[in-house]
């Protein structure tokens, strides 16, 4: 077609199912905490030992606080999905990158001019707390001038390392 440019795959995450699963897990956690907040609202008793319900304000506050705890992981995952790159394509003739991130129901695709890419910052992504599961999730933050940057998971598949280094340097 006229005006179409050749696209070369530079990067593919291969872990988008994991991110989607974590998001749905956050949604399930929200449902559970809303239910728990509703239960606390209906069953919270006062501190006088008489078995009388706690004051209305205390019940609302306790129930809302519990429900809000479930909103935090889901909210975090929804924000993370906007930055997490599933595929990165290089449009040769147009000198731009096509960045595909995870949307809520379908992928989001945006085009970034190559001249606007302002380099990357590597993050080790290591977290090891005593007695806990160790996390090893290195990633690259790609800066884009005047726009939202994006995140490349280092465990993803970089198809052309030479071109990636040249573009993202």
PDB file of C-alpha atoms in Angstrom, residues 21-141:
ATOM      1  CA  UNK A  21      -3.088 -12.769  35.336  1.00  0.00           C
ATOM      2  CA  UNK A  22      -1.711 -10.456  38.029  1.00  0.00           C
ATOM      3  CA  UNK A  23      -4.235  -7.799  36.991  1.00  0.00           C
ATOM      4  CA  UNK A  24      -7.141 -10.234  37.239  1.00  0.00           C
ATOM      5  CA  UNK A  25      -5.747 -11.389  40.581  1.00  0.00           C
ATOM      6  CA  UNK A  26      -5.882  -7.753  41.703  1.00  0.00           C
ATOM      7  CA  UNK A  27      -9.508  -7.554  40.542  1.00  0.00           C
ATOM      8  CA  UNK A  28     -10.341 -10.708  42.513  1.00  0.00           C
ATOM      9  CA  UNK A  29      -8.597  -9.279  45.573  1.00  0.00           C
ATOM     10  CA  UNK A  30     -10.662  -6.111  45.196  1.00  0.00           C
ATOM     11  CA  UNK A  31     -13.863  -8.178  45.133  1.00  0.00           C
ATOM     12  CA  UNK A  32     -12.791 -10.047  48.260  1.00  0.00           C
ATOM     13  CA  UNK A  33     -11.865  -6.896  50.156  1.00  0.00           C
ATOM     14  CA  UNK A  34     -15.116  -5.168  49.159  1.00  0.00           C
ATOM     15  CA  UNK A  35     -16.997  -8.188  50.486  1.00  0.00           C
ATOM     16  CA  UNK A  36     -14.885  -8.155  53.680  1.00  0.00           C
ATOM     17  CA  UNK A  37     -15.501  -4.418  54.081  1.00  0.00           C
ATOM     18  CA  UNK A  38     -19.250  -4.956  53.662  1.00  0.00           C
ATOM     19  CA  UNK A  39     -19.146  -7.768  56.232  1.00  0.00           C
ATOM     20  CA  UNK A  40     -17.212  -5.607  58.716  1.00  0.00           C
ATOM     21  CA  UNK A  41     -19.649  -2.756  58.156  1.00  0.00           C
ATOM     22  CA  UNK A  42     -22.558  -5.021  59.055  1.00  0.00           C
ATOM     23  CA  UNK A  43     -20.938  -6.908  61.942  1.00  0.00           C
ATOM     24  CA  UNK A  44     -18.520  -4.551  63.709  1.00  0.00           C
ATOM     25  CA  UNK A  45     -19.450  -4.332  67.368  1.00  0.00           C
ATOM     26  CA  UNK A  46     -18.622  -1.566  69.791  1.00  0.00           C
ATOM     27  CA  UNK A  47     -15.798  -1.740  72.278  1.00  0.00           C
ATOM     28  CA  UNK A  48     -18.068  -1.694  75.331  1.00  0.00           C
ATOM     29  CA  UNK A  49     -18.441  -5.483  75.412  1.00  0.00           C
ATOM     30  CA  UNK A  50     -22.220  -5.317  75.219  1.00  0.00           C
ATOM     31  CA  UNK A  51     -22.502  -6.740  71.723  1.00  0.00           C
ATOM     32  CA  UNK A  52     -24.070  -3.535  70.369  1.00  0.00           C
ATOM     33  CA  UNK A  53     -23.080  -2.439  66.861  1.00  0.00           C
ATOM     34  CA  UNK A  54     -20.297   0.123  66.661  1.00  0.00           C
ATOM     35  CA  UNK A  55     -21.285   3.662  65.733  1.00  0.00           C
ATOM     36  CA  UNK A  56     -22.252   4.136  62.075  1.00  0.00           C
ATOM     37  CA  UNK A  57     -19.210   6.305  61.314  1.00  0.00           C
ATOM     38  CA  UNK A  58     -16.768   3.732  62.707  1.00  0.00           C
ATOM     39  CA  UNK A  59     -18.412   0.928  60.739  1.00  0.00           C
ATOM     40  CA  UNK A  60     -18.295   2.921  57.501  1.00  0.00           C
ATOM     41  CA  UNK A  61     -14.664   3.904  58.073  1.00  0.00           C
ATOM     42  CA  UNK A  62     -13.546   0.343  58.882  1.00  0.00           C
ATOM     43  CA  UNK A  63     -15.453  -1.175  55.947  1.00  0.00           C
ATOM     44  CA  UNK A  64     -14.184   1.448  53.484  1.00  0.00           C
ATOM     45  CA  UNK A  65     -10.585   1.078  54.698  1.00  0.00           C
ATOM     46  CA  UNK A  66     -10.669  -2.682  54.173  1.00  0.00           C
ATOM     47  CA  UNK A  67     -12.240  -2.311  50.712  1.00  0.00           C
ATOM     48  CA  UNK A  68      -9.661   0.337  49.758  1.00  0.00           C
ATOM     49  CA  UNK A  69      -6.813  -2.079  50.525  1.00  0.00           C
ATOM     50  CA  UNK A  70      -7.991  -4.212  47.612  1.00  0.00           C
ATOM     51  CA  UNK A  71      -8.106  -1.232  45.263  1.00  0.00           C
ATOM     52  CA  UNK A  72      -4.380  -0.497  45.651  1.00  0.00           C
ATOM     53  CA  UNK A  73      -2.977  -3.630  43.919  1.00  0.00           C
ATOM     54  CA  UNK A  74      -5.533  -3.418  41.119  1.00  0.00           C
ATOM     55  CA  UNK A  75      -4.864   0.281  40.593  1.00  0.00           C
ATOM     56  CA  UNK A  76      -1.126  -0.368  40.526  1.00  0.00           C
ATOM     57  CA  UNK A  77      -1.484  -3.114  37.935  1.00  0.00           C
ATOM     58  CA  UNK A  78      -3.725  -0.953  35.734  1.00  0.00           C
ATOM     59  CA  UNK A  79      -1.079   1.788  35.753  1.00  0.00           C
ATOM     60  CA  UNK A  80       1.727  -0.745  35.159  1.00  0.00           C
ATOM     61  CA  UNK A  81      -0.074  -2.097  32.070  1.00  0.00           C
ATOM     62  CA  UNK A  82       0.086   1.350  30.444  1.00  0.00           C
ATOM     63  CA  UNK A  83       3.902   1.260  30.577  1.00  0.00           C
ATOM     64  CA  UNK A  84       4.664  -2.444  30.067  1.00  0.00           C
ATOM     65  CA  UNK A  85       5.682  -3.065  26.440  1.00  0.00           C
ATOM     66  CA  UNK A  86       4.418  -6.218  24.778  1.00  0.00           C
ATOM     67  CA  UNK A  87       5.967  -5.546  21.355  1.00  0.00           C
ATOM     68  CA  UNK A  88       8.277  -2.914  19.967  1.00  0.00           C
ATOM     69  CA  UNK A  89       8.424  -2.452  16.204  1.00  0.00           C
ATOM     70  CA  UNK A  90      10.787  -0.243  14.216  1.00  0.00           C
ATOM     71  CA  UNK A  91       9.296   1.519  11.188  1.00  0.00           C
ATOM     72  CA  UNK A  92      12.326   1.869   8.912  1.00  0.00           C
ATOM     73  CA  UNK A  93      11.138   4.462   6.411  1.00  0.00           C
ATOM     74  CA  UNK A  94       9.361   6.660   8.930  1.00  0.00           C
ATOM     75  CA  UNK A  95      12.079   6.525  11.613  1.00  0.00           C
ATOM     76  CA  UNK A  96       9.653   5.766  14.435  1.00  0.00           C
ATOM     77  CA  UNK A  97       8.891   3.083  16.940  1.00  0.00           C
ATOM     78  CA  UNK A  98       5.531   1.440  17.271  1.00  0.00           C
ATOM     79  CA  UNK A  99       5.026   0.698  20.965  1.00  0.00           C
ATOM     80  CA  UNK A 100       2.376  -1.865  21.919  1.00  0.00           C
ATOM     81  CA  UNK A 101       1.365  -1.941  25.577  1.00  0.00           C
ATOM     82  CA  UNK A 102      -1.383  -3.773  27.423  1.00  0.00           C
ATOM     83  CA  UNK A 103      -4.760  -2.103  27.489  1.00  0.00           C
ATOM     84  CA  UNK A 104      -7.622  -3.258  29.652  1.00  0.00           C
ATOM     85  CA  UNK A 105      -9.283  -5.440  26.991  1.00  0.00           C
ATOM     86  CA  UNK A 106      -7.032  -5.122  23.948  1.00  0.00           C
ATOM     87  CA  UNK A 107      -3.504  -3.852  23.209  1.00  0.00           C
ATOM     88  CA  UNK A 108      -2.754  -0.141  23.010  1.00  0.00           C
ATOM     89  CA  UNK A 109      -0.519   0.941  20.153  1.00  0.00           C
ATOM     90  CA  UNK A 110       1.225   4.286  19.904  1.00  0.00           C
ATOM     91  CA  UNK A 111       3.830   5.651  17.571  1.00  0.00           C
ATOM     92  CA  UNK A 112       6.940   7.376  18.922  1.00  0.00           C
ATOM     93  CA  UNK A 113       9.278   9.431  16.760  1.00  0.00           C
ATOM     94  CA  UNK A 114      12.794   8.042  16.973  1.00  0.00           C
ATOM     95  CA  UNK A 115      14.180  11.532  17.554  1.00  0.00           C
ATOM     96  CA  UNK A 116      12.104  11.775  20.754  1.00  0.00           C
ATOM     97  CA  UNK A 117      13.625   8.680  22.358  1.00  0.00           C
ATOM     98  CA  UNK A 118      15.919   9.996  25.074  1.00  0.00           C
ATOM     99  CA  UNK A 119      17.819   6.874  26.057  1.00  0.00           C
ATOM    100  CA  UNK A 120      17.272   4.185  28.664  1.00  0.00           C
ATOM    101  CA  UNK A 121      17.949   3.496  32.298  1.00  0.00           C
ATOM    102  CA  UNK A 122      18.614  -0.069  33.418  1.00  0.00           C
ATOM    103  CA  UNK A 123      17.171  -1.269  36.731  1.00  0.00           C
ATOM    104  CA  UNK A 124      18.414  -4.477  38.333  1.00  0.00           C
ATOM    105  CA  UNK A 125      14.995  -5.337  39.760  1.00  0.00           C
ATOM    106  CA  UNK A 126      16.386  -7.490  42.550  1.00  0.00           C
ATOM    107  CA  UNK A 127      14.582  -7.821  45.840  1.00  0.00           C
ATOM    108  CA  UNK A 128      15.575 -10.348  48.439  1.00  0.00           C
ATOM    109  CA  UNK A 129      14.099 -10.033  51.894  1.00  0.00           C
ATOM    110  CA  UNK A 130      15.176 -12.499  54.605  1.00  0.00           C
ATOM    111  CA  UNK A 131      12.802 -15.449  54.693  1.00  0.00           C
ATOM    112  CA  UNK A 132      10.943 -14.289  51.576  1.00  0.00           C
ATOM    113  CA  UNK A 133      10.937 -15.286  47.930  1.00  0.00           C
ATOM    114  CA  UNK A 134      13.697 -13.490  46.035  1.00  0.00           C
ATOM    115  CA  UNK A 135      12.633 -11.374  43.067  1.00  0.00           C
ATOM    116  CA  UNK A 136      14.783 -11.090  39.939  1.00  0.00           C
ATOM    117  CA  UNK A 137      12.990  -8.824  37.480  1.00  0.00           C
ATOM    118  CA  UNK A 138      15.443  -6.556  35.620  1.00  0.00           C
ATOM    119  CA  UNK A 139      13.963  -3.927  33.323  1.00  0.00           C
ATOM    120  CA  UNK A 140      14.811  -0.930  31.150  1.00  0.00           C
ATOM    121  CA  UNK A 141      13.002   2.403  31.395  1.00  0.00           C
TER     122      UNK A 141
END
